[in-house]
Coordinates of C-alpha atoms and ligand atoms in Angstrom, one line a residue:
M13 CA 132.5 86.6 97.2
A14 CA 129.3 87.2 97.4
P15 CA 129.3 89.1 100.5
K16 CA 131.5 91.4 98.8
F17 CA 129.5 92.1 96.0
A18 CA 126.4 92.8 98.1
F19 CA 128.5 95.3 99.9
I20 CA 129.4 97.2 96.7
I21 CA 125.6 97.5 95.8
L22 CA 124.9 98.7 98.7
A23 CA 127.9 101.1 98.9
A24 CA 126.2 102.8 95.4
V25 CA 122.6 102.7 97.1
L26 CA 123.5 104.6 100.3
P27 CA 126.8 107.1 100.5
L28 CA 129.1 106.2 103.0
V29 CA 129.0 109.2 105.5
A30 CA 130.1 108.0 109.3
T31 CA 128.4 111.1 110.3
Q32 CA 125.0 111.2 108.6
Q33 CA 122.1 109.7 110.6
I34 CA 119.4 109.9 108.4
G35 CA 119.3 107.0 105.7
T36 CA 119.6 108.0 102.1
G37 CA 117.4 104.8 100.7
T38 CA 114.1 105.9 101.5
P39 CA 113.3 110.0 101.5
E40 CA 111.2 110.7 104.1
V41 CA 108.3 113.2 102.3
N42 CA 105.9 114.2 105.1
P43 CA 102.0 114.6 103.6
S44 CA 101.1 118.0 103.7
L45 CA 97.7 118.7 105.7
P46 CA 97.1 122.0 105.8
T47 CA 95.2 123.0 109.0
W48 CA 93.5 126.9 110.7
K49 CA 94.3 128.8 113.3
C50 CA 91.3 131.3 113.9
T51 CA 90.6 134.1 116.2
T52 CA 87.5 135.9 117.0
S53 CA 89.2 139.3 115.6
G54 CA 90.9 137.8 112.3
G55 CA 89.3 135.2 111.1
C56 CA 91.5 131.7 110.4
V57 CA 94.7 132.0 108.8
Q58 CA 95.5 128.7 106.8
Q59 CA 99.4 126.9 107.9
D60 CA 101.8 125.0 106.2
T61 CA 101.4 121.7 108.4
S62 CA 102.1 118.2 107.4
V63 CA 101.7 114.8 109.2
V64 CA 104.9 112.3 110.4
L65 CA 104.0 108.7 111.3
D66 CA 105.7 107.4 115.1
W67 CA 108.9 106.5 115.0
G68 CA 109.0 103.1 115.3
S69 CA 106.7 102.9 112.0
H70 CA 110.9 103.6 110.6
S71 CA 113.4 101.1 109.5
I72 CA 116.3 102.2 111.6
H73 CA 119.5 99.6 109.8
E74 CA 123.2 99.8 110.0
V75 CA 125.0 102.5 107.9
N76 CA 126.9 100.5 105.7
S77 CA 124.2 97.1 105.7
S78 CA 121.0 96.3 105.7
T79 CA 121.0 94.7 109.2
S80 CA 118.0 96.3 111.2
C81 CA 118.9 98.1 114.6
T82 CA 116.5 96.9 116.2
T83 CA 114.6 94.1 117.2
G84 CA 111.3 92.5 118.4
N85 CA 112.7 93.8 122.2
G86 CA 114.8 96.8 121.6
V87 CA 117.6 97.4 119.8
N88 CA 120.4 95.4 118.3
P89 CA 122.7 95.1 121.6
T90 CA 125.9 95.0 119.4
L91 CA 125.3 97.7 117.3
C92 CA 123.6 100.0 119.7
P93 CA 125.4 99.7 123.0
N94 CA 124.8 103.2 123.8
E95 CA 123.1 106.3 121.9
A96 CA 126.5 107.5 120.6
T97 CA 127.4 104.8 119.4
C98 CA 124.1 103.5 117.9
S99 CA 123.7 107.0 116.1
Q100 CA 127.3 106.4 114.8
N101 CA 126.4 103.1 113.5
C102 CA 122.7 103.4 112.5
V103 CA 120.1 105.3 110.1
I104 CA 116.8 106.0 110.3
E105 CA 114.9 105.8 106.4
G106 CA 111.8 107.6 105.5
V107 CA 108.8 105.4 105.1
N108 CA 106.2 105.1 101.9
Y109 CA 103.1 106.9 103.6
T110 CA 100.3 105.6 100.9
S111 CA 101.5 101.9 101.7
S112 CA 101.5 102.5 105.5
G113 CA 97.7 103.2 105.3
V114 CA 97.9 107.3 105.3
T115 CA 96.9 109.7 102.1
T116 CA 95.9 113.3 102.2
S117 CA 94.2 115.3 99.9
G118 CA 93.8 119.1 100.7
D119 CA 92.8 119.6 104.0
S120 CA 91.8 116.0 104.4
M121 CA 93.6 112.9 105.7
T122 CA 92.5 109.1 105.4
L123 CA 93.8 106.4 107.4
H124 CA 93.5 102.8 106.8
Q125 CA 93.3 100.2 109.3
Y126 CA 94.4 97.7 106.3
V127 CA 96.0 97.4 103.4
Q128 CA 96.7 96.1 100.3
N129 CA 100.8 95.5 98.8
N130 CA 100.6 93.3 96.0
G131 CA 97.6 91.6 96.4
V132 CA 98.3 91.0 99.9
T133 CA 96.5 92.5 103.2
S134 CA 98.5 93.5 106.3
N135 CA 97.5 95.6 109.2
A136 CA 99.0 99.4 108.7
S137 CA 97.2 101.1 111.7
P138 CA 99.0 104.4 111.1
R139 CA 100.0 107.1 114.4
V140 CA 100.9 109.9 112.6
Y141 CA 101.3 113.2 114.5
L142 CA 101.2 117.1 113.4
L143 CA 104.3 118.8 112.1
G144 CA 104.7 122.6 111.8
S145 CA 106.3 123.9 108.8
N146 CA 109.8 124.2 111.2
G147 CA 110.4 120.8 111.4
D148 CA 109.1 120.8 114.8
Y149 CA 105.7 119.4 115.8
E150 CA 102.8 121.8 115.6
M151 CA 102.0 122.6 119.6
L152 CA 98.2 123.5 120.2
Q153 CA 97.8 125.5 122.7
L154 CA 94.0 125.3 123.5
L155 CA 93.5 126.5 127.5
G156 CA 89.9 128.5 127.1
Q157 CA 90.0 127.7 123.3
E158 CA 88.7 125.4 120.9
L159 CA 89.6 122.5 118.3
R160 CA 87.0 121.8 115.6
F161 CA 88.0 119.2 112.9
D162 CA 85.5 117.4 110.5
V163 CA 85.2 113.0 110.7
D164 CA 83.8 110.5 108.7
V165 CA 83.4 107.5 110.8
S166 CA 80.9 105.7 108.1
T167 CA 82.9 102.9 107.8
L168 CA 84.8 102.4 111.3
V169 CA 82.8 99.0 112.5
C170 CA 82.3 98.1 115.8
G171 CA 86.1 97.4 117.5
E172 CA 87.8 99.7 115.6
N173 CA 88.8 103.7 116.9
G174 CA 89.6 106.4 115.1
A175 CA 91.2 109.0 117.3
L176 CA 92.3 112.4 117.2
Y177 CA 94.2 113.8 120.6
L178 CA 96.5 115.6 122.2
S179 CA 99.7 113.7 124.0
Q180 CA 102.6 115.9 125.6
M181 CA 105.6 115.3 123.4
D182 CA 108.2 117.5 123.3
A183 CA 108.5 119.6 120.6
S184 CA 111.2 118.6 119.0
G185 CA 110.3 114.8 119.4
G186 CA 113.8 115.0 121.7
R187 CA 115.9 116.4 118.9
T188 CA 119.3 115.7 119.9
Q189 CA 122.7 115.5 118.3
Y190 CA 122.2 111.5 118.6
N191 CA 118.8 111.8 117.4
P192 CA 119.0 114.6 114.4
G193 CA 115.7 113.4 112.6
G194 CA 113.5 114.2 115.8
A195 CA 109.8 114.9 115.1
N196 CA 111.1 115.1 111.5
Y197 CA 110.8 111.6 111.8
G198 CA 108.2 110.9 114.0
S199 CA 110.0 110.5 117.8
G200 CA 109.2 111.3 121.3
Y201 CA 105.8 109.9 121.6
C202 CA 103.9 109.6 124.9
D203 CA 100.8 108.8 126.0
A204 CA 98.9 108.6 129.6
Q205 CA 99.1 104.7 129.5
C206 CA 103.0 105.3 129.9
P207 CA 104.1 102.6 126.7
V208 CA 107.3 101.3 127.2
Q209 CA 109.6 102.0 123.5
T210 CA 112.7 101.7 122.6
W211 CA 113.5 105.4 122.4
I212 CA 112.3 107.8 124.8
N213 CA 112.2 111.4 123.7
G214 CA 114.3 110.2 121.5
T215 CA 116.9 108.9 123.8
L216 CA 117.8 105.3 123.7
N217 CA 115.9 103.2 126.7
T218 CA 118.1 101.3 128.0
D219 CA 115.9 99.8 131.0
S220 CA 112.5 99.6 129.5
Q221 CA 111.0 102.6 131.3
G222 CA 107.4 103.7 130.1
Y223 CA 107.0 107.3 129.2
C224 CA 104.0 109.0 130.7
C225 CA 102.4 112.4 129.9
N226 CA 99.3 114.5 129.8
E227 CA 97.2 113.0 127.3
M228 CA 93.8 114.8 125.9
D229 CA 91.8 112.1 124.1
I230 CA 89.5 114.1 122.2
W231 CA 88.1 112.4 120.0
E232 CA 88.1 108.2 120.0
A233 CA 85.1 106.9 118.4
N234 CA 83.8 104.4 115.6
A235 CA 80.0 104.4 113.6
N236 CA 78.8 103.1 117.1
A237 CA 80.6 104.7 120.2
T238 CA 82.3 107.8 120.7
A239 CA 84.2 109.0 124.0
L240 CA 85.9 112.1 125.2
T241 CA 88.2 111.9 127.5
P242 CA 91.0 113.9 129.3
H243 CA 93.6 111.7 131.5
P244 CA 95.7 114.1 133.4
C245 CA 98.9 113.0 134.8
E246 CA 101.8 114.2 137.5
N247 CA 104.9 112.6 137.4
D248 CA 105.2 108.9 136.7
T249 CA 100.9 108.7 137.2
C250 CA 98.7 109.0 135.1
D251 CA 95.1 109.2 135.1
K252 CA 94.5 105.3 132.4
S253 CA 90.8 105.6 133.1
G254 CA 90.1 108.9 133.2
C255 CA 87.2 111.2 134.0
G256 CA 85.4 110.4 129.9
F257 CA 82.3 111.5 128.6
N258 CA 80.5 108.6 126.2
P259 CA 76.8 109.6 125.3
Y260 CA 75.5 105.7 125.6
A261 CA 77.6 105.1 128.8
M262 CA 76.1 108.6 130.1
G263 CA 72.3 107.1 129.6
D264 CA 71.5 108.7 126.2
Q265 CA 71.8 105.5 124.3
K266 CA 70.0 107.2 121.0
Y267 CA 72.7 109.9 121.0
Y268 CA 75.2 108.6 118.8
G269 CA 75.0 105.8 115.8
N270 CA 73.1 104.8 112.7
G271 CA 70.2 107.3 112.3
D272 CA 71.1 108.9 115.4
T273 CA 70.8 112.4 117.0
V274 CA 74.5 112.6 115.5
N275 CA 73.8 110.4 112.8
T276 CA 77.6 108.6 112.2
L277 CA 76.1 107.9 108.5
E278 CA 77.0 111.4 107.4
P279 CA 80.1 113.4 108.1
I280 CA 80.2 115.3 111.3
T281 CA 81.8 118.4 112.2
V282 CA 82.6 118.1 116.3
I283 CA 84.0 121.1 118.3
T284 CA 85.3 120.6 122.0
Q285 CA 85.7 123.8 124.3
F286 CA 88.1 124.6 127.1
Y287 CA 86.7 126.9 128.8
T288 CA 88.8 128.4 131.9
S289 CA 87.3 130.1 135.4
D290 CA 87.9 133.5 134.4
N291 CA 88.1 133.2 130.1
T292 CA 91.2 133.7 129.4
T293 CA 93.7 131.5 128.2
T294 CA 95.8 131.3 130.9
G295 CA 92.9 130.4 133.7
T296 CA 91.9 127.3 135.0
L297 CA 90.4 124.7 132.8
S298 CA 86.8 124.4 134.6
E299 CA 84.3 122.7 131.3
I300 CA 85.3 120.7 128.2
R301 CA 82.1 121.4 125.9
R302 CA 81.3 119.1 123.1
L303 CA 79.1 120.7 120.1
Y304 CA 78.1 119.4 116.6
I305 CA 77.3 120.0 113.4
Q306 CA 75.3 118.3 111.0
N307 CA 73.0 119.5 108.2
G308 CA 74.6 123.3 109.1
Q309 CA 72.6 122.5 112.7
I310 CA 74.7 123.0 115.7
I311 CA 73.8 119.9 118.1
Q312 CA 73.9 120.3 122.1
N313 CA 76.0 117.6 123.7
A314 CA 74.1 115.0 125.2
V315 CA 72.5 115.0 128.5
S316 CA 72.9 112.1 131.3
S317 CA 70.4 110.6 133.2
S318 CA 71.6 112.8 136.1
G319 CA 72.1 116.0 134.3
I320 CA 75.7 116.2 133.0
D321 CA 76.3 117.1 129.5
S322 CA 79.7 118.0 129.9
I323 CA 82.8 117.4 131.6
T324 CA 83.3 119.6 134.2
A325 CA 85.7 120.1 136.9
S326 CA 84.2 119.3 139.8
W327 CA 81.6 116.4 138.2
C328 CA 85.7 115.2 137.1
S329 CA 87.1 114.8 140.5
S330 CA 84.1 113.8 142.1
S331 CA 83.5 110.7 139.5
D332 CA 87.1 110.0 138.9
S333 CA 89.4 109.6 142.2
V334 CA 92.3 109.1 140.0
A335 CA 92.0 112.1 138.7
A336 CA 91.1 114.1 141.6
S337 CA 94.4 112.8 143.0
L338 CA 96.1 114.4 139.8
G339 CA 94.9 117.6 139.7
G340 CA 92.2 116.5 137.5
L341 CA 91.4 119.2 135.0
T342 CA 93.7 121.5 136.6
T343 CA 96.2 119.3 135.5
M344 CA 94.6 118.7 132.3
G345 CA 93.8 122.6 132.1
E346 CA 98.1 123.2 132.5
A347 CA 98.9 120.9 129.6
L348 CA 96.6 122.0 127.0
G349 CA 98.4 125.9 127.9
R350 CA 101.8 124.6 127.4
G351 CA 101.0 122.8 124.5
M352 CA 100.1 119.5 123.3
V353 CA 100.8 117.5 120.3
L354 CA 98.2 116.8 117.9
V355 CA 98.0 112.5 117.2
F356 CA 95.8 110.7 115.0
S357 CA 95.1 107.0 114.5
I358 CA 92.9 104.0 113.9
W359 CA 93.8 101.1 115.7
N360 CA 91.7 97.7 116.7
D361 CA 92.4 95.7 119.5
P362 CA 93.4 92.3 120.1
G363 CA 93.2 91.6 123.8
Q364 CA 89.9 93.4 124.7
F365 CA 88.3 94.0 121.4
M366 CA 87.7 97.7 122.4
S367 CA 84.6 96.6 124.3
W368 CA 85.7 99.8 127.1
L369 CA 84.8 101.9 124.0
D370 CA 81.6 100.3 122.3
S371 CA 80.6 97.3 124.1
G372 CA 78.4 96.8 127.6
S373 CA 77.6 99.8 129.1
S374 CA 79.7 102.0 126.8
G375 CA 77.7 100.9 123.1
P376 CA 75.5 98.7 121.4
C377 CA 78.3 96.1 120.2
S378 CA 78.7 92.8 120.9
S379 CA 81.3 91.8 123.3
T380 CA 83.3 90.1 120.4
A381 CA 81.7 91.9 117.1
G382 CA 85.0 93.8 117.4
N383 CA 87.5 91.3 117.2
P384 CA 90.5 92.5 115.1
A385 CA 90.3 89.2 112.9
N386 CA 86.6 89.4 112.3
I387 CA 87.0 93.0 110.9
E388 CA 90.0 92.0 108.9
S389 CA 87.9 89.4 106.7
Q390 CA 84.7 91.1 106.8
T391 CA 85.4 94.8 106.9
P392 CA 89.1 95.4 105.7
G393 CA 88.3 98.6 103.5
T394 CA 87.3 100.1 107.5
H395 CA 88.3 103.8 107.6
V396 CA 88.6 107.5 109.3
T397 CA 88.4 111.1 107.1
F398 CA 89.9 113.7 109.4
S399 CA 89.3 117.5 107.7
N400 CA 89.0 120.6 108.1
I401 CA 91.1 121.0 111.4
R402 CA 90.8 124.6 113.0
W403 CA 91.5 126.1 116.9
G404 CA 91.6 129.2 118.0
D405 CA 88.7 131.5 120.2
I406 CA 86.2 130.2 121.6
G407 CA 83.3 130.6 118.7
S408 CA 85.8 131.2 116.1
T409 CA 85.8 128.0 114.6
F410 CA 82.8 127.7 113.1
S411 CA 79.4 129.2 112.2
A412 CA 75.4 127.8 112.4
G413 CA 74.8 126.6 108.7
G414 CA 78.3 124.5 109.2
G415 CA 80.5 126.9 107.9
S416 CA 84.0 127.4 109.0
G417 CA 85.3 130.6 110.2
S418 CA 85.3 133.6 112.0
S419 CA 81.6 134.4 111.9
S420 CA 80.2 134.6 115.6
S421 CA 78.3 131.9 116.9
S422 CA 76.6 131.6 120.5
S423 CA 78.2 128.5 122.5
S424 CA 75.4 127.5 123.7
S425 CA 73.6 127.7 126.6
K426 CA 75.1 126.2 129.1
A427 CA 73.0 123.9 131.4
T428 CA 75.1 124.0 134.6
S429 CA 74.2 121.0 137.0
T430 CA 75.6 120.2 140.2
K431 CA 74.1 116.8 140.3
T432 CA 77.0 114.6 140.7
T433 CA 76.6 111.3 139.2
T434 CA 78.1 108.1 141.1
S435 CA 76.4 105.7 137.9
S436 CA 78.6 106.6 135.0
S437 CA 81.0 103.3 134.4
R438 CA 84.2 105.0 133.9
S439 CA 86.3 103.6 130.0
V440 CA 89.1 101.6 130.7
S441 CA 91.4 102.6 127.9
T442 CA 93.7 100.4 126.9
S443 CA 97.0 101.1 125.2
H444 CA 97.1 103.7 122.6
L445 CA 99.3 101.7 119.9
T446 CA 103.0 101.8 121.4
T447 CA 105.9 100.2 120.3
T448 CA 106.0 98.5 123.0
S449 CA 108.6 96.1 124.0
S450 CA 107.5 92.0 124.5
K451 CA 108.9 92.2 127.5
S452 CA 107.5 94.9 129.4
S453 CA 105.1 93.6 131.9
T454 CA 102.5 95.3 134.1
T455 CA 102.6 99.0 133.1
I456 CA 102.0 98.0 129.9
S457 CA 98.6 97.8 128.2
K458 CA 96.4 94.5 129.2
S459 CA 96.2 94.2 125.0
A460 CA 99.8 93.7 124.8
T461 CA 99.8 91.0 127.8
S462 CA 98.6 87.7 126.1
T463 CA 99.7 88.9 122.3
T464 CA 103.3 89.5 122.9
S465 CA 104.8 87.0 125.7
S466 CA 105.4 84.0 123.2
F467 CA 109.2 84.4 121.7
G468 CA 109.7 81.2 119.8
A469 CA 109.4 81.5 116.2
T470 CA 106.9 84.2 116.1
Q471 CA 108.0 87.7 116.0
T472 CA 106.1 90.3 118.3
H473 CA 104.2 93.5 117.2
W474 CA 106.4 96.1 115.8
G475 CA 109.3 93.7 115.4
Q476 CA 111.1 93.1 112.6
C477 CA 110.0 89.7 110.0
G478 CA 111.8 90.2 107.0
G479 CA 114.5 92.5 105.1
T480 CA 118.2 91.6 103.3
G481 CA 120.7 90.3 105.7
Y482 CA 117.8 89.8 108.5
T483 CA 118.0 86.1 110.1
G484 CA 115.4 86.2 112.7
P485 CA 112.1 84.8 113.0
T486 CA 109.8 86.0 109.7
V487 CA 106.2 85.0 111.2
C488 CA 104.3 87.1 113.0
A489 CA 102.5 86.9 115.9
S490 CA 98.4 86.6 115.3
P491 CA 97.0 89.0 114.6
Y492 CA 100.0 90.8 112.9
A493 CA 101.3 90.4 109.4
C494 CA 104.7 90.7 108.5
K495 CA 104.4 94.3 106.4
F496 CA 107.1 94.9 103.7
S497 CA 108.7 98.3 104.7
N498 CA 111.7 98.5 102.1
Q499 CA 114.2 96.2 101.1
W500 CA 116.2 96.1 104.7
Y501 CA 113.3 95.9 106.8
S502 CA 109.5 94.0 106.6
Q503 CA 107.8 94.6 110.4
C504 CA 105.1 93.0 112.3
L505 CA 101.9 95.6 112.3
Ligands
NAG630 C1 130.7 102.2 107.1 O1 131.7 101.8 105.9 C2 133.3 102.6 105.9 C3 133.6 102.0 104.7 O2 134.6 100.9 104.7 C4 134.0 103.0 106.9 O3 135.4 103.8 107.3 C5 132.9 103.0 107.8 O4 133.3 103.0 108.9 C6 131.9 102.0 108.5 N1 131.1 102.5 109.5 C7 130.5 102.2 109.9 C8 129.5 102.7 110.8 O5 130.7 101.0 110.5
NAG631 C1 103.9 103.8 97.9 O1 103.6 103.3 97.9 C2 102.4 102.9 96.7 C3 102.4 101.5 97.0 O2 101.2 100.8 98.4 C4 103.5 102.8 95.8 O3 102.2 102.7 94.4 C5 103.9 103.7 95.5 O4 104.7 104.6 94.2 C6 105.6 104.2 96.3 N1 105.7 105.6 96.8 C7 107.1 105.4 96.3 C8 107.5 106.6 96.3 O5 107.7 104.6 96.7
NAG632 C1 112.9 115.7 125.8 O1 113.7 116.2 125.1 C2 114.5 117.5 124.7 C3 115.9 117.9 123.7 O2 116.8 116.9 124.3 C4 114.6 118.1 126.5 O3 114.5 119.4 125.9 C5 113.3 117.9 126.6 O4 113.7 118.5 128.1 C6 113.0 116.7 126.8 N1 111.9 115.7 127.9 C7 111.5 115.5 128.7 C8 110.7 115.3 128.9 O5 112.7 114.5 128.7
NAG633 C1 105.7 115.3 141.5 O1 106.9 115.8 141.9 C2 107.5 116.2 142.5 C3 108.9 116.9 142.4 O2 109.7 115.8 142.1 C4 106.4 116.3 144.2 O3 107.0 117.3 144.5 C5 105.3 116.0 143.5 O4 104.7 115.7 145.1 C6 105.4 114.9 143.1 N1 103.5 114.6 142.7 C7 103.0 113.0 142.8 C8 101.4 112.6 142.0 O5 104.2 111.9 142.6
NAG634 C1 82.4 133.6 130.9 O1 82.1 133.2 129.5 C2 80.7 132.6 129.8 C3 80.2 132.4 128.0 O2 80.8 132.5 127.6 C4 79.9 133.2 131.0 O3 78.8 132.7 131.0 C5 80.7 133.5 132.2 O4 80.4 134.3 132.9 C6 82.0 134.4 132.0 N1 82.8 133.9 133.1 C7 83.3 134.9 133.7 C8 84.0 135.3 134.6 O5 83.6 135.8 132.9
NAG635 C1 77.1 100.0 114.0 O1 76.9 100.6 113.1 C2 76.8 101.0 111.6 C3 77.2 101.2 111.1 O2 75.8 102.8 111.0 C4 75.6 99.5 112.1 O3 75.4 99.3 110.6 C5 75.3 98.7 112.9 O4 73.8 97.9 112.9 C6 76.3 99.2 114.1 N1 75.9 97.7 115.6 C7 75.2 98.1 116.1 C8 75.3 96.9 117.0 O5 74.4 99.3 116.6

């Protein structure tokens, strides 16, 4: 009696369309985030872009019921024995961006680490991708080009990472007949940490493989530290550490921080330039340069104790043998030339407290300051705001005076150093947020191993912890909290 009654209610909410694979319970409304493409001759042209939350932040449930098609470890084997059956049995729902920690206003987007829903604080840690107006990801081709954005890191405390980076995902997110949502529902994520996820490029990952791809970390930062890091990959091998540039680690400890040369109490304009050896957009990537603008002044990048002020191909390969073995900047440049997806995220790190970024030789934070439990209790409002995102010809996205546009600006005196350095301490970047299955072991990040290995009464990160009809664990493994997504689905985030 009761089940039948419930079914009738559900039928009213969810029209029964057997071939429908996009759920009708919650619409997917991608927040608008306009960006600009710039040329030296034509100036900047605004584009109709928006953002989409990762696939793993969306609820996937049975067509005719509230039963989730995903579990803490992957998919429900009955509903999803294979991809075709899964697509018949299951639908993916839209997501509420505000309650997931993502808000936009004009050309500005704010990502919140924690959100409050009904007075309960939970870990949102959103990761979003830039969508083009055609429903595919916007593919940024930055070889021989530059990218500019403004960022406010002032509330990002030790242990937080407000990130803007590029991943070589498929433009459609792996859209197929079985995955018609594709990029529109945030599918197809990959990065150089080779995350193990339930779906790879939109197809069911039945044997827990990692999904590796080239990653260019343009900005991983908080108010106390910043890093710029190429992570080239070849086939399924990636440079997980990367030949990165962190001013503090390179020897200038007063360059980036509260009241420093780049003052993190105030908004910062960040420009990253990808020079090729012949200055074309098809050449070999030879150097990655960084400039900042604050208060109308262009600020040259920090200079390391050995005279390095940019990431050159030779420095990358000589300081990082893994990068060298994978083709170094040449490989990174090929990916930039093909086009990469722009990713934004905010995250913290229960395993390592983000110490690779901001502690020890990398920054001024204590080794325990980044404990997410402390962040949640002391600074739950921590957030990052990215705005005014522009890319195009070198020199076309900014002008001295802090403006944006096409007025020419000499692109710095290039103090090219021929010295090599052996002293820089490579950061060991732990995994970006991934929809990681707890049975994955060696290929995933350090942060996941100790915190997600326990089965039993607690649910793991990203796993389901509630929803109508759900009978699994409802308590999340520390430090995750059970976050209400919709009536069918709550998730450990
Ligand atoms: C959903 O319910 C309808 C009506 O009972 C049925 O025809 C259809 O096969 C069901 N679909 C699935 C995937 O269970
Ligand atoms: C999304 O969630 C917020 C609370 O975080 C709520 O105020 C808002 O009404 C929701 N939006 C929709 C469309 O349900
Ligand atoms: C991802 O999926 C798309 C669409 O099916 C396909 O064209 C592309 O080759 C796939 N990419 C990889 C790396 O598997
Ligand atoms: C990657 O795969 C290609 C084609 O199979 C092969 O030629 C190449 O050697 C591989 N590279 C590495 C680093 O394994
Ligand atoms: C590329 O441009 C830089 C200045 O931006 C210049 O110094 C260099 O000579 C140019 N290289 C070539 C091969 O034209
Ligand atoms: C980190 O940055 C914040 C905000 O600027 C500052 O108050 C704090 O002193 C910094 N922490 C360290 C250890 O330098």
